[in-house]
Amino acid sequence: MQSMLAPQITAMENLTLDERSVQVVCGPLLRYMEIDYTRRIWRGSCLLVLNSSRAPSLTLTLKTDKSGHHQAMQATKVETIDVFRDEYYFWRYELLLPLTNESQTVTYGTDCLPQRQFKFHLPAIHESMRFMFYSCSGFSDIPQAIKDKFNEKGAPLWQDVLDRHEVTPFHVMLGGGDQLYQDRLIHEDFMKPWVAERNPAKRLQMKLPQSMKDGFEHFYFWNYVKNFGFKESPVQAQAYAAIPSINMWDDHDIIDGYGSYPADMQSADCFQVLFANASRFYYAFQQHTNMERAESDGMIRGSKPSCNHILTTLGPDIGFLSLDARGERTKYDVCTQQSYDTLFREMYRRLPPTIKHFMVLTGVPLVYPRLTLFEKAMESAASFNLATLAGKTGTLGDIISGQLNEWNGDPELLDDMNDHWTAANHEIERRGFIKRLQTFARDKSVRVSFLGGDVHCCATGRLYSKDMKDKEEGDPFLMVQIVSSAIVNVPPPQVLLTVLNQNASYVTFDGNIEEKMYNLFKFSPNGNSRKNKKLMGMRNYCAGYYDEKKGNMNFWIQAETEVGVKGTKGYLVEVPKLVFGQVGAKLHTENHKEQLLAYHHHASSTHNNSNAAHMPPPPPSTQHQHHHYQQQPAQHIGPGGFVRPPPQR
């Protein structure tokens, strides 16, 4: 096997295209959008960022994995979505690739990177995707010595992802937020006027000179190049070129805590310019679009142009929603009622009738230990001397003492508290969102699961019916939370996780429905027994797939075995299917492939227009099963403890 340590591109390469020097600063970056079941087409895009106003060619070869049939293709459309300072062009290549009854390997290349070949993988038309979920792919503003300890340059967990991908390829990569960190922005030279002004009122009134506006633009563009490009992030860049992504931003893609600051601060000129640049380059690099055209490129508009959600499928069995929890966020609302109404309407309208599992990615976890103790401590710290607070609260004071946010002077953890769904500001909104998902699960007999990151640890929780503990397959209120964070950033202090663990007892959600965290981590990745079995402060990511035979979803949390060294240990969370009512019985007894083909025939006969390839598919008019939390995989073992899906028959 070729080593994943060596990048396939040395990047920032100077090459010849039309007799001029061309510099590729970022890319190729792959993005997955949707499968068009009406025409059996995989829709996605590829992005190249380079200093040429002429579009390089992009050629692709599709090869079926069993029969070996080859098909040469080119991008359906090539266009520029942005230009940075009249020099660097964002070239977007729309990819509409045919799906067959076999899985396929796509090999592709471009004339601006000659003698370089990349590849990614497509599922068969009836096959659901193997996916990888991650969050927090960068370091906060911490000393370089700590980054070196965690092997910043080697990116060991990303290497583990690529090794796993080489053996059992992932079809899609789910970025759960903080795909990069903008934290060092505050230390840039152009920020000195803001930092030097110590009067909060004057900061809010400050009008930025052009030099500061230019500084923001320069910083965000080149920070993306640094974090996504092959020159300084070769391992991550190889993953972005080999596994199509679905990304959603969180606060660090903008700036630490964005959206949870007071309204007057977020409306200040500095924050307005900051957010405009963060939005521009988030949409360009991560979504291959811009705010104006985001809807036509597969996103669902919220109440503002800066807010765009993602609703798609990962094959015929898995629906997927990625909630934009930053684009319209305020200190008191994660999303607006308009966004929720639009999303639920589209969920009922768009998702095909074969969906059995529905994953909801929210950035910050929906199910997580309550932070009431910390909220009260942080609010007190904002008004009183931190040293006094530390004296009163002991260990808790040690955690927060002296850690002030450099943007507004509040304790650093206060903005993190406000970010959480379980914060007092968001509790009503959270409850309403979950209740609507419960109704959706009942109506469609679809098992809903949550994906979350942000918190720099791994954990598993759930909502469930108290009287259905032994009948989980028939409980529509059973919703499992997967928490996977961080793939790069460092874990939080162990004392913080200890306090959270002690505060992780069950909570009554609504009448018969409870929520609680699981004792998943009985042993550390190195084999040592653990006291804190609910929350584990080890870097990690999640690998998952749909079990066709059982109808379950398998999530493997892959945790770092040794700090800074490649290698992970897998922890399995098996989420049962939902068989609820006549809808559920029918969904799980009819032939999977026949359902899909019948749906394909119906949709094809009712949607004959030139835009069919760009539209999502329209909809047509109990047994005992327990979650299995395993320390050791039992069969089909791959590297790092990942259980391979059974071979396709």
XYZ file of C-alpha atoms in Angstrom:
649
model
C 0.000 0.000 0.000
C 1.281 3.457 -0.840
C 2.071 5.457 2.274
C -0.453 8.104 3.183
C 2.304 10.125 4.855
C 3.538 11.435 1.527
C 1.162 13.797 -0.279
C 0.406 13.124 -3.902
C 0.888 16.825 -4.650
C 3.783 18.908 -3.411
C 1.494 21.903 -3.945
C 1.952 25.554 -4.733
C 3.336 24.027 -7.914
C 4.466 26.313 -10.728
C 3.376 24.726 -13.963
C 2.858 25.783 -17.537
C -0.574 26.431 -18.996
C -0.760 28.421 -22.230
C 2.891 29.403 -21.765
C 2.400 31.179 -18.473
C 3.285 30.205 -14.916
C 0.250 28.880 -13.086
C 0.132 28.555 -9.324
C -2.430 26.148 -7.865
C -2.867 27.339 -4.282
C -5.753 25.063 -3.281
C -7.500 21.999 -4.625
C -8.780 19.816 -5.925
C -11.569 19.904 -3.341
C -14.535 17.560 -3.834
C -18.094 18.286 -2.724
C -21.075 15.917 -2.757
C -24.547 17.410 -3.228
C -27.180 14.760 -3.934
C -28.245 11.701 -5.873
C -30.862 12.326 -8.519
C -32.917 9.141 -8.435
C -34.973 10.220 -11.428
C -31.955 9.826 -13.717
C -29.567 7.798 -11.540
C -27.049 10.614 -11.334
C -24.569 11.517 -8.602
C -24.316 15.290 -8.394
C -21.299 17.083 -6.940
C -18.495 19.469 -7.796
C -14.742 19.917 -7.815
C -12.956 23.178 -6.953
C -9.549 24.458 -8.067
C -8.115 27.786 -6.905
C -5.335 29.153 -9.086
C -3.961 32.320 -10.664
C -5.364 31.784 -14.148
C -8.364 33.348 -15.845
C -8.457 30.343 -18.161
C -10.187 27.239 -16.826
C -7.934 24.183 -16.692
C -9.366 21.002 -18.146
C -10.735 18.314 -15.845
C -11.073 14.762 -17.133
C -12.632 11.815 -15.329
C -12.701 8.064 -15.916
C -15.374 5.928 -14.257
C -14.591 2.238 -13.773
C -17.057 -0.294 -12.381
C -15.427 -2.216 -9.555
C -16.591 -5.711 -10.582
C -16.966 -5.796 -14.363
C -14.207 -3.259 -15.035
C -16.224 -1.216 -17.535
C -14.617 2.173 -18.299
C -16.329 5.431 -19.204
C -14.544 8.727 -19.881
C -16.330 11.928 -18.859
C -15.812 15.649 -18.437
C -17.377 18.229 -16.131
C -20.902 19.229 -17.122
C -20.230 22.912 -16.476
C -17.134 24.962 -15.651
C -17.440 28.434 -14.169
C -15.783 30.974 -11.910
C -17.584 31.489 -8.604
C -15.202 34.114 -7.145
C -11.944 35.941 -7.794
C -9.586 37.047 -5.049
C -8.013 40.437 -5.797
C -8.137 39.935 -9.560
C -5.514 37.209 -9.271
C -6.780 33.925 -7.848
C -9.776 32.351 -9.572
C -12.158 29.857 -7.962
C -12.912 27.384 -10.756
C -15.958 25.224 -10.058
C -16.530 22.043 -12.073
C -20.040 20.619 -11.887
C -20.020 16.820 -11.893
C -23.053 14.784 -12.965
C -21.922 11.173 -12.860
C -24.061 8.134 -13.782
C -24.678 5.520 -11.089
C -24.967 1.844 -12.031
C -25.786 -1.434 -10.308
C -22.103 -1.664 -9.366
C -19.927 0.584 -7.252
C -17.419 2.626 -9.257
C -14.004 4.200 -8.858
C -13.561 7.638 -10.417
C -10.044 8.614 -11.481
C -9.563 12.259 -12.380
C -6.893 14.772 -13.265
C -6.323 18.273 -14.618
C -3.823 19.829 -17.016
C -2.789 22.394 -14.395
C -1.421 19.505 -12.319
C 0.084 17.215 -14.983
C 1.192 13.714 -14.067
C -1.034 13.825 -10.995
C -4.036 11.536 -10.641
C -6.715 11.475 -7.961
C -9.578 9.113 -7.298
C -12.809 8.862 -5.362
C -15.548 6.262 -5.036
C -19.225 6.092 -6.008
C -21.725 3.653 -4.477
C -24.001 1.457 -6.553
C -27.430 2.963 -7.195
C -29.020 0.724 -4.527
C -26.157 1.063 -2.022
C -26.017 3.508 0.868
C -22.814 5.405 1.485
C -20.050 4.632 3.903
C -19.377 7.934 5.623
C -16.870 9.606 7.891
C -17.891 12.369 10.302
C -15.493 14.781 11.976
C -15.265 18.223 13.566
C -12.699 20.699 14.906
C -9.950 20.195 12.324
C -7.543 22.787 13.664
C -6.003 24.200 16.800
C -7.282 27.016 18.958
C -4.995 29.874 19.922
C -2.653 27.723 22.051
C 1.152 27.562 22.439
C 3.110 25.947 19.614
C 4.665 23.479 22.066
C 1.234 21.938 22.671
C 0.570 21.765 18.931
C 3.896 19.980 18.478
C 2.993 17.489 21.222
C -0.166 16.628 19.314
C 1.817 16.356 16.047
C 0.296 19.284 14.156
C 2.335 18.681 11.006
C 1.761 14.922 10.933
C -2.050 15.104 11.375
C -2.154 11.517 12.709
C -5.944 11.127 12.826
C -6.260 12.344 9.239
C -3.603 9.788 8.320
C -5.731 7.153 10.042
C -8.721 8.249 7.960
C -6.732 7.863 4.743
C -5.414 4.444 5.750
C -8.955 3.298 6.499
C -10.164 4.798 3.222
C -7.521 2.844 1.340
C -8.898 -0.448 2.697
C -12.641 0.284 2.825
C -13.321 3.493 0.882
C -15.584 6.180 2.257
C -18.106 7.623 -0.193
C -18.630 10.897 1.663
C -17.068 12.973 4.436
C -19.303 14.969 6.807
C -17.690 18.127 8.183
C -19.526 19.041 11.381
C -18.038 22.495 11.876
C -14.734 24.164 12.655
C -13.146 22.725 9.517
C -10.503 25.365 10.209
C -9.782 27.843 12.999
C -9.656 31.614 12.478
C -8.559 32.266 16.080
C -5.171 33.795 15.284
C -6.967 36.639 13.506
C -6.946 38.680 16.722
C -3.118 38.703 16.684
C -2.691 39.938 13.104
C -1.049 43.346 12.651
C -4.098 44.851 10.953
C -6.135 44.176 14.124
C -3.939 46.392 16.318
C -6.302 49.422 16.232
C -9.151 47.250 17.545
C -7.027 45.490 20.157
C -5.425 48.750 21.329
C -8.792 50.373 21.996
C -9.614 49.306 25.557
C -12.882 51.228 25.861
C -15.704 48.799 24.902
C -18.053 51.586 23.803
C -15.458 53.076 21.485
C -14.717 49.642 20.044
C -18.351 49.227 19.111
C -18.425 52.653 17.445
C -15.144 52.196 15.574
C -15.361 52.513 11.779
C -12.767 50.346 10.105
C -10.202 51.999 7.823
C -9.616 50.413 4.423
C -6.385 48.854 5.669
C -8.324 46.803 8.218
C -10.945 45.780 5.652
C -8.187 44.641 3.315
C -6.578 42.812 6.217
C -9.699 40.760 6.852
C -9.971 39.753 3.203
C -6.288 38.801 3.010
C -6.417 36.825 6.253
C -9.475 34.693 5.473
C -8.348 33.790 1.952
C -4.822 32.754 2.925
C -5.932 30.982 6.104
C -8.136 28.741 3.960
C -5.207 28.105 1.613
C -3.046 27.226 4.604
C -5.591 24.793 6.068
C -7.016 23.275 2.876
C -4.007 23.385 0.550
C -1.297 20.796 -0.011
C 1.607 23.055 0.873
C 0.937 23.364 4.611
C -1.786 20.730 5.189
C -0.882 17.870 2.829
C -2.653 15.063 4.699
C -5.956 16.924 5.063
C -5.735 18.135 1.463
C -5.329 14.562 0.254
C -8.535 13.620 2.084
C -10.413 16.564 0.532
C -9.258 15.427 -2.928
C -10.175 11.772 -2.354
C -13.484 11.877 -0.425
C -16.348 14.174 -1.470
C -17.437 16.406 1.404
C -20.628 17.790 2.887
C -19.522 20.646 5.142
C -21.299 22.938 7.574
C -19.661 25.804 9.402
C -19.534 26.477 13.125
C -18.151 29.402 15.098
C -14.417 28.861 14.493
C -14.981 28.882 10.723
C -15.951 32.516 11.411
C -14.425 33.491 14.765
C -14.596 31.941 18.224
C -18.114 32.279 19.664
C -19.639 34.054 16.668
C -23.400 34.307 16.980
C -23.419 34.153 20.775
C -22.138 37.673 21.406
C -24.465 40.562 22.338
C -26.344 42.131 19.430
C -24.598 45.496 19.692
C -21.216 43.824 19.333
C -22.215 41.693 16.357
C -23.652 44.753 14.629
C -20.409 46.697 15.101
C -18.480 47.554 11.937
C -15.612 45.233 12.854
C -17.889 42.209 13.202
C -19.848 43.077 10.074
C -16.689 43.181 7.952
C -15.339 40.075 9.670
C -18.532 38.103 9.009
C -18.774 39.254 5.396
C -15.302 37.887 4.661
C -15.809 34.706 6.682
C -19.062 34.054 4.776
C -17.561 34.788 1.381
C -14.721 32.325 1.726
C -16.746 29.701 3.599
C -19.162 29.499 0.694
C -16.353 29.553 -1.876
C -13.976 26.994 -0.350
C -16.384 24.722 1.520
C -19.576 24.912 -0.560
C -18.177 25.754 -4.024
C -20.701 28.540 -4.387
C -21.543 32.012 -3.091
C -24.467 33.325 -1.092
C -26.335 34.554 -4.159
C -26.381 31.162 -5.900
C -26.313 28.819 -2.885
C -29.873 27.582 -3.459
C -29.189 26.569 -7.050
C -26.128 24.701 -5.803
C -28.168 22.428 -3.574
C -28.666 24.404 -0.343
C -31.871 25.480 1.448
C -32.149 29.175 2.278
C -32.999 30.270 5.814
C -34.218 33.712 6.806
C -31.009 35.431 5.633
C -28.759 34.995 2.583
C -25.936 34.021 4.955
C -27.942 31.046 6.285
C -28.193 27.971 4.073
C -28.977 24.455 5.284
C -28.261 21.137 3.565
C -30.787 18.346 3.018
C -29.772 15.324 0.972
C -29.500 11.532 0.959
C -26.497 9.279 1.432
C -27.973 6.591 -0.752
C -31.527 5.227 -0.692
C -31.580 4.242 3.001
C -30.086 7.329 4.679
C -31.443 10.868 4.808
C -29.197 13.660 6.030
C -29.839 17.173 7.346
C -27.028 19.584 8.189
C -28.441 22.514 10.107
C -26.862 25.939 9.544
C -26.566 27.047 13.159
C -24.438 30.156 12.432
C -25.808 31.979 9.409
C -28.777 33.576 11.216
C -27.792 32.930 14.826
C -28.239 35.402 17.656
C -27.538 35.130 21.356
C -31.140 33.970 21.818
C -31.916 31.969 18.660
C -29.895 29.284 16.884
C -32.241 29.307 13.886
C -35.420 31.186 13.076
C -38.887 29.694 12.934
C -38.821 30.346 9.191
C -35.826 28.043 8.822
C -37.472 25.231 10.766
C -40.728 25.537 8.830
C -38.881 25.461 5.509
C -36.716 22.490 6.477
C -39.569 20.306 7.699
C -41.623 21.111 4.636
C -38.703 20.084 2.412
C -38.036 16.940 4.456
C -41.560 15.706 3.785
C -41.386 16.776 0.138
C -37.908 15.723 -0.956
C -36.846 12.576 0.850
C -37.526 9.360 -1.104
C -39.774 6.671 0.401
C -36.885 4.243 0.903
C -35.293 6.302 3.722
C -34.958 4.288 6.951
C -32.464 6.362 8.933
C -32.277 10.140 9.134
C -29.137 11.801 10.517
C -29.318 15.385 11.800
C -26.024 17.257 12.150
C -26.233 20.268 14.450
C -22.619 21.302 15.132
C -23.029 21.598 18.901
C -24.650 18.358 20.243
C -28.373 18.371 20.987
C -28.002 15.758 23.743
C -25.186 16.543 26.167
C -24.715 16.979 29.938
C -26.359 20.117 31.294
C -24.031 23.060 31.842
C -26.126 24.926 34.423
C -23.334 25.016 36.993
C -20.934 26.515 34.494
C -23.453 29.009 33.143
C -24.043 30.418 36.613
C -20.336 30.517 37.344
C -19.530 32.253 34.069
C -22.266 34.844 34.476
C -20.969 35.591 37.958
C -17.431 35.807 36.634
C -18.498 38.429 34.139
C -19.510 40.683 37.024
C -17.039 39.818 39.770
C -13.325 39.381 40.242
C -12.238 36.038 38.837
C -9.767 35.403 41.647
C -12.581 35.788 44.169
C -14.715 33.408 42.159
C -11.888 30.868 42.066
C -11.627 31.099 45.819
C -15.328 30.339 46.171
C -15.576 27.515 43.678
C -12.253 25.722 43.993
C -11.589 23.491 40.990
C -14.189 25.234 38.879
C -12.439 28.503 39.534
C -9.177 26.985 38.326
C -10.831 26.187 35.021
C -12.153 29.662 34.318
C -9.765 31.932 36.221
C -8.006 34.366 33.931
C -9.412 32.929 30.675
C -11.041 36.049 29.258
C -12.379 36.257 25.725
C -10.222 38.672 23.744
C -13.193 39.990 21.760
C -15.485 41.163 24.534
C -13.658 40.565 27.839
C -16.094 37.936 29.131
C -14.824 34.638 30.551
C -13.749 32.384 27.662
C -16.184 29.612 28.560
C -19.214 31.926 28.741
C -19.581 32.077 24.964
C -19.231 28.287 24.839
C -22.052 28.003 27.373
C -24.301 30.265 25.290
C -23.486 28.126 22.247
C -24.979 24.971 23.762
C -28.483 23.822 22.894
C -29.084 23.079 26.570
C -28.262 26.664 27.589
C -31.208 28.516 29.092
C -31.333 30.818 26.045
C -32.010 27.901 23.675
C -33.902 25.327 25.739
C -37.366 26.150 24.314
C -36.041 26.191 20.753
C -34.287 22.867 21.320
C -37.435 21.264 22.678
C -39.519 22.451 19.730
C -36.965 21.169 17.206
C -36.794 17.721 18.807
C -40.581 17.456 19.074
C -40.953 18.126 15.343
C -38.345 15.459 14.639
C -40.311 13.054 16.850
C -43.398 13.700 14.753
C -41.404 13.132 11.580
C -40.078 9.826 12.954
C -43.627 8.651 13.783
C -45.077 9.741 10.448
C -42.396 8.091 8.317
C -41.178 5.274 10.582
C -37.683 6.684 10.133
C -35.060 6.366 12.852
C -33.658 9.824 13.681
C -30.097 10.120 15.000
C -28.035 13.178 15.910
C -24.444 14.034 14.989
C -22.578 16.721 16.917
C -19.033 17.941 17.485
C -17.612 21.176 18.966
C -16.961 19.954 22.527
C -13.518 18.343 21.955
C -14.454 14.965 23.377
C -16.385 11.897 22.288
C -19.619 10.698 23.848
C -22.962 9.043 23.154
C -26.390 9.944 24.497
C -30.003 9.290 23.662
C -33.620 10.252 24.050
C -35.950 7.294 24.663
C -39.343 6.211 25.977
C -39.121 4.903 29.530
C -41.702 2.182 28.859
C -39.998 1.002 25.633
C -36.543 0.126 26.954
C -36.999 -3.512 25.900
C -38.749 -2.652 22.616
C -36.390 -0.144 21.052
C -37.192 -1.093 17.447
C -40.744 0.095 18.037
C -39.881 3.332 19.876
C -40.086 6.363 17.537
C -38.788 8.576 20.339
C -35.485 6.710 20.549
C -32.915 9.134 19.112
C -29.209 8.454 19.569
C -26.674 11.284 19.795
C -23.157 10.695 18.433
C -20.591 13.222 19.698
C -17.293 13.182 17.800
C -14.758 15.955 18.408
C -11.967 16.857 17.773
C -9.998 15.338 14.920
C -7.154 17.859 15.421
C -7.764 20.193 18.381
C -6.726 19.256 21.913
C -9.124 17.777 24.500
C -10.526 19.955 27.299
C -9.147 19.724 30.857
C -9.945 16.385 32.464
C -11.425 18.144 35.485
C -14.016 19.765 33.207
C -15.005 16.368 31.799
C -15.166 14.971 35.329
C -17.612 17.673 36.420
C -19.711 17.119 33.286
C -19.690 13.373 33.896
C -20.979 13.937 37.440
C -23.718 16.144 36.005
C -24.718 13.589 33.351
C -27.622 11.914 35.138
C -30.854 11.350 33.261
C -33.151 14.294 32.479
C -36.882 14.100 31.837
C -37.486 15.559 28.395
C -41.250 15.295 28.246
C -43.485 13.010 30.278
C -42.512 9.458 29.365
C -39.379 10.513 27.453
C -35.993 10.728 29.122
C -32.519 11.674 27.930
C -29.202 10.415 29.257
C -25.588 9.739 28.346
C -24.199 6.234 27.886
C -21.379 4.444 29.673
C -19.651 3.702 26.378
C -16.013 4.146 27.343
C -15.310 1.451 29.921
C -11.738 1.243 28.699
C -9.377 3.812 27.207
C -7.928 3.181 23.736
C -4.742 1.919 25.395
C -6.721 -0.708 27.339
C -6.778 0.931 30.777
C -10.062 0.951 32.690
C -11.802 4.308 33.038
C -13.774 6.061 35.778
C -15.442 8.528 33.418
C -17.319 6.186 31.105
C -19.574 8.798 29.492
C -17.136 11.402 28.127
C -13.671 10.653 26.812
C -11.126 13.393 26.185
C -9.251 11.763 23.305
C -9.087 13.081 19.755
C -11.399 11.149 17.474
C -13.588 10.913 14.396
C -16.575 8.732 13.482
C -16.892 6.147 10.694
C -20.297 4.738 9.827
C -22.429 2.695 7.473
C -25.888 1.200 7.067
C -26.177 -2.522 7.812
C -28.323 -3.805 4.967
C -28.989 -7.153 6.635
C -30.109 -5.888 10.055
C -31.470 -2.514 8.976
C -29.344 -0.806 11.643
C -26.886 2.092 11.486
C -23.396 1.391 12.783
C -21.341 4.277 14.121
C -17.695 3.659 15.023
C -16.082 6.345 17.170
C -12.369 6.036 16.362
C -10.335 7.452 19.265
C -6.617 8.224 19.231
C -4.617 5.467 20.940
C -1.503 7.510 21.727
C -1.241 11.308 21.582
C 0.402 12.445 18.362
C 0.813 8.939 16.920
C -1.229 7.449 14.084
C -3.608 4.729 15.231
C -7.124 4.617 16.683
C -9.354 2.331 18.712
C -12.967 1.807 17.663
C -16.086 2.015 19.859
C -19.257 0.717 18.216
C -22.678 2.305 18.627
C -25.361 0.279 16.866
C -28.607 2.179 16.280
C -31.635 -0.056 15.611
C -34.073 0.465 12.786
C -37.546 1.799 13.529
C -40.567 -0.357 12.761
C -43.552 1.768 13.722
C -47.084 1.195 12.481
C -48.110 0.074 9.017
C -45.660 2.474 7.389
C -42.765 0.833 9.212
C -43.911 -2.698 8.507
C -44.172 -1.934 4.803
C -40.840 -0.095 4.697
C -38.919 -3.046 6.108
C -40.691 -5.920 4.311
C -40.726 -4.727 0.703
C -37.741 -5.512 -1.483
C -35.229 -2.688 -1.229
C -34.094 -2.708 -4.849
C -37.596 -3.103 -6.265
C -38.737 -0.083 -4.251
C -35.967 2.022 -5.694
C -36.570 0.919 -9.287
C -40.315 1.485 -8.962
C -39.671 4.924 -7.551
C -37.200 5.667 -10.327
C -39.771 4.688 -12.954
C -42.512 6.795 -11.350
C -40.319 9.854 -10.968
C -38.913 9.599 -14.477
C -42.403 9.530 -15.966
C -43.531 12.588 -14.003
C -40.485 14.807 -14.317
C -39.457 15.273 -17.916
C -37.779 18.658 -18.010
C -34.321 19.988 -18.716
C -33.632 20.674 -15.064
C -34.409 17.133 -13.871
C -30.789 16.372 -13.096
C -30.681 19.359 -10.780
C -33.819 18.603 -8.796
C -34.213 16.405 -5.704
C -36.506 13.379 -5.975
C -40.177 14.060 -5.230
C -42.097 11.897 -2.721
C -45.005 9.542 -3.687
C -48.456 10.538 -2.722
C -41.671 -4.942 17.104
C -39.211 -6.640 18.112
C -36.723 -6.380 21.017
C -33.454 -4.821 19.912
C -30.860 -3.218 22.179
C -28.023 -0.861 21.363
C -24.724 -2.693 21.333
C -21.758 -0.846 22.763
C -18.693 -2.946 22.113
C -15.100 -2.575 23.145
C -13.999 -5.179 20.585
C -15.417 -5.696 17.071
C -16.619 -9.190 16.372
C -16.300 -9.675 12.623
C -15.220 -8.108 9.327
C -12.450 -6.346 11.244
C -10.563 -3.629 9.392
C -7.632 -1.511 10.570
C -8.177 0.368 13.843
C -11.183 -1.724 14.834
C -13.521 -0.519 12.072
C -16.015 -3.197 11.069
C -16.217 -3.463 7.312
C -19.661 -3.711 5.742
C -20.451 -7.221 4.498
C -19.487 -7.745 0.830
C -22.083 -6.760 -1.755
C -23.818 -9.791 -3.221
